[in-house]
Amino acid sequence: MNPDTIRSMIEAGMPGARVAVQGDDGVHFEAQVISDDFKGKLPLARHRLVYATLGDKMGGEIHALALKTLTQEEAAAAGR
């Protein structure tokens, strides 16, 4: 697994999301996902939305995925 594949999977499952993924060892990754799909959702619900785009890859090919999930408004306020 590589960061570009994970980014593509998240973008396919969350159209309009801005996604950046990093990870050098092929099993541990970090992702920042910016999407208005997160509006009104708590962090756990936001993470579940992202995990759903990855299906059975989570816990298998993707051993760990650290997530930072933001709405467009939150990202703008943070200067991202």
Tab-separated table of N, CA and C in Angstrom:
chain	number	residue	atom	x	y	z
A	1	MET	N	0.858	-1.177	0.000
A	1	MET	CA	0.000	0.000	0.000
A	1	MET	C	0.898	1.232	0.000
A	2	ASN	N	0.416	2.283	-0.678
A	2	ASN	CA	1.201	3.512	-0.697
A	2	ASN	C	0.279	4.723	-0.498
A	3	PRO	N	0.863	5.868	-0.126
A	3	PRO	CA	0.051	7.052	0.168
A	3	PRO	C	-0.848	7.487	-0.990
A	4	ASP	N	-0.370	7.384	-2.223
A	4	ASP	CA	-1.185	7.809	-3.365
A	4	ASP	C	-2.437	6.953	-3.530
A	5	THR	N	-2.304	5.651	-3.300
A	5	THR	CA	-3.458	4.754	-3.397
A	5	THR	C	-4.482	5.086	-2.321
A	6	ILE	N	-4.004	5.309	-1.099
A	6	ILE	CA	-4.918	5.657	-0.004
A	6	ILE	C	-5.620	6.977	-0.301
A	7	ARG	N	-4.868	7.969	-0.766
A	7	ARG	CA	-5.456	9.266	-1.117
A	7	ARG	C	-6.544	9.083	-2.170
A	8	SER	N	-6.268	8.309	-3.189
A	8	SER	CA	-7.243	8.071	-4.259
A	8	SER	C	-8.504	7.388	-3.740
A	9	MET	N	-8.337	6.423	-2.853
A	9	MET	CA	-9.490	5.711	-2.293
A	9	MET	C	-10.364	6.650	-1.466
A	10	ILE	N	-9.737	7.492	-0.646
A	10	ILE	CA	-10.502	8.440	0.179
A	10	ILE	C	-11.215	9.449	-0.721
A	11	GLU	N	-10.518	9.977	-1.720
A	11	GLU	CA	-11.132	10.943	-2.635
A	11	GLU	C	-12.294	10.329	-3.409
A	12	ALA	N	-12.164	9.068	-3.793
A	12	ALA	CA	-13.247	8.389	-4.516
A	12	ALA	C	-14.475	8.216	-3.625
A	13	GLY	N	-14.245	7.924	-2.355
A	13	GLY	CA	-15.345	7.703	-1.422
A	13	GLY	C	-15.927	8.971	-0.839
A	14	MET	N	-15.166	10.071	-0.923
A	14	MET	CA	-15.615	11.358	-0.389
A	14	MET	C	-15.373	12.438	-1.458
A	15	PRO	N	-16.194	12.448	-2.502
A	15	PRO	CA	-15.991	13.415	-3.589
A	15	PRO	C	-15.918	14.845	-3.053
A	16	GLY	N	-14.955	15.598	-3.574
A	16	GLY	CA	-14.781	16.984	-3.169
A	16	GLY	C	-13.843	17.171	-1.992
A	17	ALA	N	-13.439	16.081	-1.342
A	17	ALA	CA	-12.524	16.184	-0.203
A	17	ALA	C	-11.127	16.536	-0.682
A	18	ARG	N	-10.419	17.303	0.134
A	18	ARG	CA	-9.000	17.552	-0.100
A	18	ARG	C	-8.249	16.605	0.830
A	19	VAL	N	-7.371	15.796	0.258
A	19	VAL	CA	-6.729	14.722	1.010
A	19	VAL	C	-5.217	14.767	0.810
A	20	ALA	N	-4.483	14.649	1.909
A	20	ALA	CA	-3.027	14.506	1.863
A	20	ALA	C	-2.669	13.316	2.735
A	21	VAL	N	-1.855	12.407	2.204
A	21	VAL	CA	-1.472	11.196	2.937
A	21	VAL	C	0.045	11.059	2.922
A	22	GLN	N	0.593	10.705	4.074
A	22	GLN	CA	2.024	10.447	4.194
A	22	GLN	C	2.226	9.095	4.854
A	23	GLY	N	3.357	8.476	4.553
A	23	GLY	CA	3.719	7.206	5.163
A	23	GLY	C	4.861	6.587	4.393
A	24	ASP	N	5.906	6.226	5.103
A	24	ASP	CA	7.112	5.734	4.433
A	24	ASP	C	7.308	4.228	4.511
A	25	ASP	N	6.629	3.552	5.449
A	25	ASP	CA	6.932	2.128	5.632
A	25	ASP	C	5.928	1.181	4.983
A	26	GLY	N	4.894	1.737	4.331
A	26	GLY	CA	3.939	0.901	3.621
A	26	GLY	C	2.810	0.337	4.454
A	27	VAL	N	2.817	0.559	5.773
A	27	VAL	CA	1.719	0.062	6.615
A	27	VAL	C	1.214	1.099	7.627
A	28	HIS	N	2.023	2.109	7.956
A	28	HIS	CA	1.638	3.164	8.894
A	28	HIS	C	1.528	4.475	8.123
A	29	PHE	N	0.365	5.140	8.248
A	29	PHE	CA	0.113	6.330	7.452
A	29	PHE	C	-0.514	7.426	8.302
A	30	GLU	N	-0.373	8.654	7.818
A	30	GLU	CA	-1.044	9.819	8.384
A	30	GLU	C	-1.809	10.483	7.254
A	31	ALA	N	-3.033	10.899	7.531
A	31	ALA	CA	-3.834	11.564	6.503
A	31	ALA	C	-4.511	12.792	7.080
A	32	GLN	N	-4.552	13.829	6.266
A	32	GLN	CA	-5.368	15.003	6.573
A	32	GLN	C	-6.479	15.027	5.538
A	33	VAL	N	-7.707	15.070	6.017
A	33	VAL	CA	-8.856	15.064	5.126
A	33	VAL	C	-9.705	16.294	5.450
A	34	ILE	N	-9.933	17.113	4.427
A	34	ILE	CA	-10.747	18.319	4.580
A	34	ILE	C	-12.003	18.130	3.746
A	35	SER	N	-13.147	18.146	4.435
A	35	SER	CA	-14.413	17.898	3.742
A	35	SER	C	-15.572	18.483	4.539
A	36	ASP	N	-16.525	19.064	3.836
A	36	ASP	CA	-17.713	19.553	4.512
A	36	ASP	C	-18.643	18.417	4.919
A	37	ASP	N	-18.337	17.182	4.514
A	37	ASP	CA	-19.082	16.015	5.003
A	37	ASP	C	-18.936	15.877	6.514
A	38	PHE	N	-17.923	16.529	7.087
A	38	PHE	CA	-17.659	16.430	8.524
A	38	PHE	C	-18.475	17.410	9.360
A	39	LYS	N	-19.167	18.343	8.725
A	39	LYS	CA	-19.927	19.348	9.475
A	39	LYS	C	-20.887	18.689	10.456
A	40	GLY	N	-20.827	19.147	11.706
A	40	GLY	CA	-21.742	18.663	12.737
A	40	GLY	C	-21.424	17.283	13.278
A	41	LYS	N	-20.303	16.705	12.857
A	41	LYS	CA	-19.952	15.354	13.307
A	41	LYS	C	-18.805	15.399	14.323
A	42	LEU	N	-18.886	14.523	15.299
A	42	LEU	CA	-17.814	14.375	16.282
A	42	LEU	C	-16.639	13.644	15.646
A	43	PRO	N	-15.443	13.736	16.245
A	43	PRO	CA	-14.261	13.100	15.655
A	43	PRO	C	-14.434	11.621	15.309
A	44	LEU	N	-15.058	10.842	16.172
A	44	LEU	CA	-15.221	9.412	15.887
A	44	LEU	C	-16.056	9.195	14.622
A	45	ALA	N	-17.120	9.951	14.453
A	45	ALA	CA	-17.967	9.829	13.259
A	45	ALA	C	-17.195	10.263	12.007
A	46	ARG	N	-16.368	11.283	12.150
A	46	ARG	CA	-15.543	11.737	11.024
A	46	ARG	C	-14.579	10.633	10.606
A	47	HIS	N	-13.938	10.018	11.588
A	47	HIS	CA	-12.976	8.947	11.294
A	47	HIS	C	-13.669	7.760	10.644
A	48	ARG	N	-14.862	7.440	11.104
A	48	ARG	CA	-15.608	6.327	10.501
A	48	ARG	C	-15.924	6.589	9.034
A	49	LEU	N	-16.230	7.846	8.697
A	49	LEU	CA	-16.479	8.188	7.293
A	49	LEU	C	-15.245	7.890	6.440
A	50	VAL	N	-14.076	8.266	6.955
A	50	VAL	CA	-12.840	8.025	6.212
A	50	VAL	C	-12.545	6.532	6.149
A	51	TYR	N	-12.648	5.836	7.275
A	51	TYR	CA	-12.375	4.395	7.290
A	51	TYR	C	-13.277	3.647	6.314
A	52	ALA	N	-14.520	4.089	6.178
A	52	ALA	CA	-15.465	3.425	5.275
A	52	ALA	C	-14.976	3.473	3.829
A	53	THR	N	-14.226	4.510	3.466
A	53	THR	CA	-13.726	4.605	2.095
A	53	THR	C	-12.607	3.597	1.837
A	54	LEU	N	-12.013	3.076	2.895
A	54	LEU	CA	-10.875	2.163	2.762
A	54	LEU	C	-11.261	0.702	2.910
A	55	GLY	N	-12.484	0.458	3.346
A	55	GLY	CA	-12.995	-0.908	3.439
A	55	GLY	C	-12.097	-1.848	4.210
A	56	ASP	N	-11.887	-3.041	3.660
A	56	ASP	CA	-11.131	-4.080	4.373
A	56	ASP	C	-9.619	-3.852	4.336
A	57	LYS	N	-9.188	-2.769	3.703
A	57	LYS	CA	-7.748	-2.444	3.721
A	57	LYS	C	-7.310	-2.035	5.126
A	58	MET	N	-8.257	-1.423	5.883
A	58	MET	CA	-7.955	-1.036	7.269
A	58	MET	C	-7.773	-2.293	8.119
A	59	GLY	N	-6.704	-2.328	8.862
A	59	GLY	CA	-6.420	-3.489	9.689
A	59	GLY	C	-5.735	-4.600	8.930
A	60	GLY	N	-5.646	-4.446	7.629
A	60	GLY	CA	-4.954	-5.424	6.784
A	60	GLY	C	-3.735	-4.773	6.172
A	61	GLU	N	-3.881	-4.339	4.920
A	61	GLU	CA	-2.773	-3.678	4.236
A	61	GLU	C	-2.395	-2.354	4.899
A	62	ILE	N	-3.387	-1.700	5.502
A	62	ILE	CA	-3.131	-0.468	6.250
A	62	ILE	C	-3.193	-0.834	7.721
A	63	HIS	N	-2.026	-0.929	8.353
A	63	HIS	CA	-1.978	-1.332	9.757
A	63	HIS	C	-2.454	-0.199	10.668
A	64	ALA	N	-2.056	1.039	10.358
A	64	ALA	CA	-2.439	2.177	11.185
A	64	ALA	C	-2.608	3.409	10.312
A	65	LEU	N	-3.630	4.204	10.636
A	65	LEU	CA	-3.885	5.441	9.915
A	65	LEU	C	-4.251	6.519	10.922
A	66	ALA	N	-3.343	7.466	11.124
A	66	ALA	CA	-3.620	8.613	11.985
A	66	ALA	C	-4.360	9.649	11.142
A	67	LEU	N	-5.462	10.157	11.662
A	67	LEU	CA	-6.291	11.073	10.890
A	67	LEU	C	-6.394	12.451	11.523
A	68	LYS	N	-6.372	13.465	10.675
A	68	LYS	CA	-6.747	14.821	11.043
A	68	LYS	C	-7.890	15.166	10.100
A	69	THR	N	-9.069	15.374	10.656
A	69	THR	CA	-10.257	15.622	9.847
A	69	THR	C	-10.784	17.024	10.142
A	70	LEU	N	-10.981	17.793	9.095
A	70	LEU	CA	-11.425	19.177	9.229
A	70	LEU	C	-12.505	19.498	8.209
A	71	THR	N	-13.407	20.413	8.577
A	71	THR	CA	-14.310	20.982	7.582
A	71	THR	C	-13.538	22.059	6.829
A	72	GLN	N	-14.098	22.545	5.728
A	72	GLN	CA	-13.458	23.631	4.971
A	72	GLN	C	-13.262	24.852	5.878
A	73	GLU	N	-14.262	25.156	6.688
A	73	GLU	CA	-14.204	26.313	7.589
A	73	GLU	C	-13.095	26.137	8.632
A	74	GLU	N	-13.002	24.963	9.208
A	74	GLU	CA	-11.948	24.699	10.199
A	74	GLU	C	-10.561	24.793	9.562
A	75	ALA	N	-10.446	24.287	8.350
A	75	ALA	CA	-9.155	24.335	7.645
A	75	ALA	C	-8.766	25.786	7.349
A	76	ALA	N	-9.726	26.598	6.922
A	76	ALA	CA	-9.444	28.000	6.628
A	76	ALA	C	-9.011	28.740	7.885
A	77	ALA	N	-9.686	28.448	9.008
A	77	ALA	CA	-9.336	29.088	10.274
A	77	ALA	C	-7.944	28.705	10.737
A	78	ALA	N	-7.522	27.490	10.375
A	78	ALA	CA	-6.190	26.994	10.752
A	78	ALA	C	-5.133	27.372	9.714
A	79	GLY	N	-5.553	28.045	8.642
A	79	GLY	CA	-4.626	28.462	7.603
A	79	GLY	C	-4.161	27.336	6.700
A	80	ARG	N	-5.007	26.331	6.483
A	80	ARG	CA	-4.637	25.178	5.637
A	80	ARG	C	-5.324	25.206	4.314
